[in-house]
Amino acid sequence: MTNNQPLAGIRVLDVSQVMAGPFCCMLLGDMGADVIKVEPPQVGDSSRRSMGFRLKGEDSPGFLALNRNKRSIVLDLKAPADRDTFYALVKTADVVVENGRPGVADRLGIGYDTLRALNPRLIYASISGFGPGGPWATRPGYDLIAQAMSGLMSAVGIPDQEPVKNTTPVGDLGSALFAAYGILSAILARQTTGEGQLVTASLFEAALGLSIWETAEFWGTGKSPQPLGSANRMSAPYQAVEASDGWFVFAAANQKLWLALLAVIGRQDLADLPRFLDNSARVTNARELIELLRPSFRTRTAAEWVDALLAAGVPSGPILNYEQSLASEHTHARAMVQDIAHPVEGSFKALGFPVKLSATPQVVRFPPPLLDEHGTEIRHELADKGLIAEPQAA
């Protein structure tokens, strides 16, 4: 298969498990990188056995969702012979990605300083819960903990209710995106310097780094942001409301949209009230404002309101569940659902590529690998380069 994608020729060693590291490496693989997933013996990536349901094979749907466009080799990094094979791989690699707790990689003999000595051009990405330094560095890294300790959990959910987290794991997935961004930047820097570097990302810093509105509010007011439900910190009204048959969302995010909204719902009487005169006043009085608007929205169905608001230029939409969203014509028009052929599953559905490249589009070159599916193949490649002895036939 010809690979003319942007990262063709870049080799990535994925020495990570579960979500943050594997998602980062999958993104690189989707752009054409040769991603080799290095897995421990017997169980492999622990996410292979996660989740409480299966399709046909032993690997979980979660593992399948995070590991396309990779090859798998099993190496016991505590065993000298397998560690030497890993060192041989490092000499051929451009990038290593690991997401263990700080200190674990060094104890295994695969820390940054050790691998950089083998390959000075190596870009080493380390994703952890809280980063390699600071008083929280050695704490376990879980998305729930990062959301809690970054401040994010204090500002999501319904006012005066028990704390909730963002169900989408923004710490895990955000750190993966930031790590990929750092890796690509380091690849560009290497073109000038000729040397690799250490890239660090963490779940905590990702959750905090994405808290743009919340930190702006805190520094601007001196008060920690509180939960707003579906409302917005910078614009009002901008949230979910209940129609006669269910809920929908709309966003009157500026003065023009505010006046258009009032015209649609027949509440022009609110336009000249000082406490709702501009966006700043409406944000300050958002709770009172939405209570005044709620009776109007209960007079028609959600679909009727969405159609009427869109016709007036006010952003609006239904609240879809995942079944509805994945089945929508728009989702399929944007190729966000794909069927991936698999040697055990036959095929399975997966999300498509959320960013599109016009000249070098992403493709699924490899389905998520079976454990050690490519181990012999990769060892032969290393032997051909004279880096290890030719593997013996089984």
Coordinates of N, CA and C in Angstrom, one line a residue, residues 28-165:
L28 N -1.4 10.0 15.2 CA -0.2 10.1 14.3 C -0.3 9.0 13.3
G29 N -0.8 7.8 13.6 CA -0.9 6.7 12.7 C -1.9 7.1 11.6
D30 N -3.0 7.8 11.9 CA -4.0 8.2 10.9 C -3.3 9.1 9.9
M31 N -2.3 9.9 10.3 CA -1.6 10.8 9.4 C -0.5 10.1 8.6
G32 N -0.4 8.8 8.8 CA 0.6 8.0 8.0 C 1.8 7.5 8.7
A33 N 2.0 7.9 10.0 CA 3.1 7.4 10.8 C 3.1 5.8 10.9
D34 N 4.2 5.2 10.9 CA 4.4 3.8 11.2 C 4.4 3.6 12.7
V35 N 3.2 3.3 13.3 CA 3.1 3.2 14.8 C 3.2 1.7 15.2
I36 N 4.2 1.5 16.0 CA 4.4 0.1 16.5 C 4.0 0.1 18.0
K37 N 3.0 -0.7 18.3 CA 2.5 -0.7 19.7 C 3.2 -1.8 20.4
V38 N 4.0 -1.4 21.4 CA 4.8 -2.3 22.2 C 4.0 -2.7 23.4
E39 N 3.6 -4.0 23.6 CA 2.7 -4.4 24.6 C 3.4 -5.5 25.5
P40 N 2.9 -5.5 26.7 CA 3.5 -6.5 27.7 C 2.9 -7.9 27.3
P41 N 3.6 -9.0 27.8 CA 3.2 -10.3 27.4 C 1.8 -10.6 28.0
Q42 N 1.1 -11.6 27.4 CA -0.1 -12.2 27.8 C -1.3 -11.3 27.7
V43 N -1.4 -10.2 28.4 CA -2.6 -9.4 28.4 C -2.5 -8.2 27.4
G44 N -1.3 -7.8 27.1 CA -1.2 -6.6 26.3 C -1.6 -5.3 26.9
D45 N -2.0 -4.4 26.1 CA -2.6 -3.1 26.6 C -3.8 -3.5 27.5
S46 N -3.9 -3.0 28.7 CA -5.0 -3.4 29.6 C -6.4 -3.1 29.1
S47 N -6.5 -2.1 28.2 CA -7.8 -1.8 27.6 C -8.3 -2.9 26.7
R48 N -7.5 -3.8 26.3 CA -8.0 -5.0 25.6 C -9.0 -5.7 26.4
R49 N -8.9 -5.7 27.7 CA -9.9 -6.5 28.5 C -10.8 -5.5 29.3
S50 N -10.9 -4.3 28.9 CA -11.7 -3.3 29.6 C -13.2 -3.4 29.1
M51 N -14.0 -2.6 29.7 CA -15.4 -2.5 29.3 C -16.2 -3.8 29.6
G52 N -17.5 -3.7 29.8 CA -18.3 -4.8 30.2 C -19.0 -5.6 29.1
F53 N -18.5 -5.3 27.8 CA -19.2 -6.0 26.7 C -18.2 -6.2 25.6
R54 N -18.5 -7.1 24.7 CA -17.6 -7.5 23.6 C -18.5 -7.5 22.3
L55 N -17.8 -7.4 21.2 CA -18.4 -7.7 19.9 C -18.4 -9.2 19.6
K56 N -17.3 -9.6 19.0 CA -17.1 -11.1 18.7 C -15.8 -11.6 19.4
G57 N -14.8 -10.8 19.3 CA -13.5 -11.3 19.8 C -13.3 -11.0 21.2
E58 N -12.0 -11.1 21.7 CA -11.7 -10.9 23.1 C -11.3 -9.4 23.3
D59 N -10.9 -8.7 22.3 CA -10.6 -7.3 22.5 C -11.8 -6.4 22.7
S60 N -11.7 -5.5 23.6 CA -12.9 -4.6 23.9 C -13.1 -3.6 22.8
P61 N -14.4 -3.2 22.7 CA -14.6 -2.1 21.7 C -13.8 -0.8 22.0
G62 N -13.5 -0.6 23.3 CA -12.7 0.5 23.7 C -11.3 0.4 23.1
F63 N -10.7 -0.8 23.1 CA -9.4 -1.0 22.5 C -9.5 -0.8 21.0
L64 N -10.5 -1.3 20.4 CA -10.7 -1.2 18.9 C -10.8 0.3 18.5
A65 N -11.4 1.1 19.4 CA -11.7 2.5 19.0 C -10.4 3.3 19.1
L66 N -9.4 2.8 19.8 CA -8.2 3.7 20.0 C -6.9 3.2 19.4
N67 N -7.0 2.1 18.6 CA -5.7 1.5 18.1 C -5.6 1.1 16.7
R68 N -6.4 1.8 15.8 CA -6.3 1.5 14.4 C -4.9 2.1 13.9
N69 N -4.5 1.6 12.7 CA -3.3 2.1 12.1 C -2.0 1.9 13.0
K70 N -2.0 0.7 13.6 CA -0.8 0.4 14.4 C -0.5 -1.1 14.2
R71 N 0.8 -1.4 14.4 CA 1.2 -2.8 14.4 C 1.6 -3.2 15.9
S72 N 1.4 -4.4 16.2 CA 1.7 -4.8 17.6 C 2.9 -5.8 17.7
I73 N 3.7 -5.6 18.7 CA 4.7 -6.5 19.1 C 4.7 -6.6 20.6
V74 N 4.9 -7.9 21.1 CA 4.9 -8.1 22.5 C 6.4 -8.1 23.0
L75 N 6.7 -7.3 24.0 CA 8.0 -7.3 24.5 C 7.9 -7.2 26.1
D76 N 8.6 -8.0 26.8 CA 8.7 -7.9 28.2 C 9.9 -7.0 28.6
L77 N 9.6 -5.7 28.9 CA 10.7 -4.8 29.1 C 11.4 -5.0 30.3
K78 N 11.0 -6.0 31.2 CA 11.8 -6.3 32.3 C 12.8 -7.4 32.0
A79 N 12.7 -8.0 30.8 CA 13.6 -9.1 30.4 C 14.7 -8.5 29.5
P80 N 16.0 -8.8 29.8 CA 17.1 -8.1 29.1 C 17.0 -8.4 27.6
A81 N 16.6 -9.6 27.1 CA 16.6 -9.8 25.7 C 15.6 -9.0 25.0
D82 N 14.4 -8.9 25.6 CA 13.3 -8.1 25.0 C 13.6 -6.6 25.1
R83 N 14.3 -6.2 26.2 CA 14.6 -4.8 26.3 C 15.7 -4.4 25.2
D84 N 16.6 -5.4 24.9 CA 17.5 -5.1 23.8 C 16.8 -5.0 22.5
T85 N 15.8 -5.8 22.3 CA 15.0 -5.6 21.0 C 14.3 -4.3 21.0
F86 N 13.8 -3.8 22.2 CA 13.2 -2.5 22.2 C 14.3 -1.4 21.9
Y87 N 15.5 -1.6 22.4 CA 16.5 -0.6 22.2 C 16.8 -0.6 20.7
A88 N 16.8 -1.7 20.0 CA 17.0 -1.8 18.6 C 15.9 -1.0 17.9
L89 N 14.7 -1.2 18.3 CA 13.6 -0.4 17.7 C 13.8 1.1 17.9
V90 N 14.3 1.5 19.1 CA 14.5 2.9 19.4 C 15.5 3.5 18.4
K91 N 16.4 2.7 18.0 CA 17.4 3.3 17.0 C 16.8 3.5 15.6
T92 N 15.7 2.9 15.4 CA 15.0 3.2 14.1 C 13.8 4.2 14.2
A93 N 13.6 4.6 15.4 CA 12.3 5.4 15.7 C 12.6 6.9 15.6
D94 N 11.5 7.6 15.4 CA 11.5 9.1 15.5 C 10.9 9.5 16.8
V95 N 9.9 8.8 17.2 CA 9.1 9.2 18.4 C 8.8 8.0 19.3
V96 N 8.9 8.2 20.6 CA 8.4 7.3 21.6 C 7.4 8.0 22.4
V97 N 6.2 7.3 22.7 CA 5.2 7.8 23.5 C 4.9 6.9 24.7
E98 N 5.0 7.4 25.9 CA 4.7 6.6 27.1 C 3.8 7.4 28.0
N99 N 2.9 6.7 28.7 CA 2.0 7.4 29.7 C 2.0 6.7 31.0
G100 N 3.2 6.3 31.5 CA 3.3 5.7 32.9 C 3.4 6.8 33.9
R101 N 3.3 6.5 35.1 CA 3.5 7.4 36.2 C 5.0 7.8 36.2
P102 N 5.3 9.1 36.5 CA 6.7 9.5 36.5 C 7.6 8.6 37.3
G103 N 8.7 8.2 36.7 CA 9.7 7.3 37.3 C 9.6 5.8 36.9
V104 N 8.4 5.4 36.4 CA 8.2 4.0 35.9 C 9.1 3.7 34.7
A105 N 9.1 4.6 33.7 CA 9.9 4.4 32.5 C 11.4 4.3 32.9
D106 N 11.9 5.1 33.8 CA 13.3 5.0 34.2 C 13.6 3.7 34.9
R107 N 12.7 3.2 35.7 CA 12.9 1.9 36.4 C 12.9 0.8 35.4
L108 N 12.2 0.9 34.3 CA 12.2 -0.1 33.2 C 13.4 0.0 32.3
G109 N 14.2 1.0 32.4 CA 15.3 1.3 31.6 C 14.9 1.9 30.2
I110 N 13.8 2.6 30.2 CA 13.3 3.2 28.9 C 13.0 4.6 29.1
G111 N 13.7 5.3 30.1 CA 13.5 6.7 30.3 C 14.1 7.5 29.2
Y112 N 13.8 8.8 29.2 CA 14.3 9.7 28.2 C 15.8 9.7 28.0
D113 N 16.5 9.9 29.1 CA 18.0 10.0 29.0 C 18.6 8.7 28.5
T114 N 18.1 7.6 28.8 CA 18.6 6.3 28.3 C 18.3 6.2 26.8
L115 N 17.1 6.5 26.4 CA 16.8 6.3 25.0 C 17.5 7.4 24.1
R116 N 17.6 8.6 24.6 CA 18.2 9.7 23.9 C 19.7 9.4 23.6
A117 N 20.3 8.7 24.5 CA 21.7 8.3 24.3 C 21.8 7.3 23.1
L118 N 20.8 6.5 22.9 CA 20.8 5.6 21.8 C 20.4 6.3 20.5
N119 N 19.6 7.3 20.6 CA 19.1 8.0 19.3 C 18.9 9.5 19.7
P120 N 19.9 10.3 19.4 CA 19.8 11.7 19.8 C 18.7 12.5 19.0
R121 N 18.2 11.9 17.9 CA 17.1 12.5 17.1 C 15.7 12.1 17.7
L122 N 15.7 11.3 18.7 CA 14.5 10.8 19.2 C 13.6 11.9 19.9
I123 N 12.4 11.9 19.6 CA 11.4 12.8 20.3 C 10.6 11.9 21.2
Y124 N 10.7 12.2 22.5 CA 10.2 11.4 23.6 C 9.0 12.1 24.2
A125 N 7.8 11.6 24.0 CA 6.6 12.2 24.6 C 6.2 11.4 25.8
S126 N 6.0 12.1 26.9 CA 5.6 11.5 28.2 C 4.3 12.1 28.6
I127 N 3.3 11.3 28.8 CA 2.0 11.8 29.2 C 1.7 11.2 30.6
S128 N 1.4 12.1 31.5 CA 1.2 11.6 32.9 C 0.0 12.3 33.5
G129 N -0.3 12.0 34.7 CA -1.5 12.6 35.4 C -1.3 14.1 35.7
F130 N -0.1 14.4 36.2 CA 0.2 15.7 36.7 C 1.5 16.3 36.2
G131 N 2.2 15.7 35.2 CA 3.5 16.2 34.7 C 4.6 15.6 35.5
P132 N 5.9 15.8 35.0 CA 7.0 15.1 35.7 C 7.5 15.9 36.9
G133 N 7.1 17.1 37.2 CA 7.5 17.8 38.4 C 6.4 18.4 39.1
G134 N 6.7 18.9 40.3 CA 5.6 19.5 41.1 C 5.2 18.6 42.2
P135 N 4.6 19.1 43.3 CA 4.2 18.3 44.4 C 3.2 17.2 44.1
W136 N 2.4 17.3 43.0 CA 1.4 16.2 42.7 C 2.0 15.2 41.7
A137 N 3.2 15.3 41.3 CA 3.7 14.6 40.2 C 3.6 13.1 40.3
T138 N 3.7 12.5 41.5 CA 3.7 11.1 41.7 C 2.2 10.5 41.9
R139 N 1.2 11.4 41.9 CA -0.1 10.9 42.1 C -0.6 10.1 40.9
P140 N -1.5 9.2 41.1 CA -2.0 8.4 40.0 C -2.8 9.3 39.0
G141 N -2.6 9.0 37.7 CA -3.3 9.9 36.7 C -4.5 9.3 36.1
Y142 N -5.7 9.8 36.6 CA -7.0 9.4 36.1 C -7.7 10.6 35.7
D143 N -8.6 10.5 34.7 CA -9.3 11.7 34.2 C -10.2 12.3 35.2
L144 N -10.8 11.5 36.0 CA -11.7 12.0 37.1 C -10.9 12.9 38.0
I145 N -9.7 12.4 38.4 CA -8.9 13.2 39.4 C -8.4 14.5 38.8
A146 N -8.0 14.4 37.5 CA -7.6 15.6 36.8 C -8.7 16.6 36.7
Q147 N -9.9 16.2 36.4 CA -11.1 17.1 36.3 C -11.4 17.7 37.6
A148 N -11.2 16.9 38.7 CA -11.5 17.4 40.0 C -10.5 18.5 40.5
M149 N -9.2 18.1 40.3 CA -8.1 19.0 40.9 C -7.8 20.2 40.0
S150 N -8.2 20.2 38.7 CA -7.9 21.3 37.9 C -8.9 22.4 38.1
G151 N -10.0 22.2 38.8 CA -11.1 23.1 38.9 C -12.3 22.9 38.1
L152 N -12.1 22.1 37.0 CA -13.1 21.9 36.0 C -14.4 21.3 36.7
M153 N -14.3 20.4 37.6 CA -15.5 19.8 38.1 C -16.3 20.8 39.0
S154 N -15.6 21.8 39.5 CA -16.3 22.7 40.4 C -17.2 23.6 39.5
A155 N -17.0 23.7 38.2 CA -17.7 24.6 37.4 C -18.7 23.9 36.4
V156 N -18.8 22.6 36.4 CA -19.8 21.9 35.5 C -20.9 21.3 36.4
G157 N -22.0 21.0 35.7 CA -23.1 20.4 36.3 C -24.2 21.5 36.6
I158 N -25.2 21.1 37.4 CA -26.3 21.9 37.8 C -26.1 22.6 39.1
P159 N -26.4 23.9 39.2 CA -26.2 24.6 40.5 C -26.8 23.9 41.6
D160 N -26.1 23.9 42.8 CA -26.7 23.4 44.0 C -26.9 21.9 44.0
Q161 N -26.3 21.1 43.1 CA -26.5 19.7 43.0 C -25.1 19.1 43.3
E162 N -25.1 17.7 43.4 CA -23.8 17.1 43.7 C -22.8 17.3 42.5
P163 N -21.5 17.2 42.8 CA -20.5 17.5 41.7 C -20.7 16.4 40.6
V164 N -20.4 16.9 39.4 CA -20.4 15.9 38.2 C -19.2 16.3 37.4
K165 N -18.7 15.2 36.7 CA -17.6 15.5 35.8 C -18.1 15.5 34.3

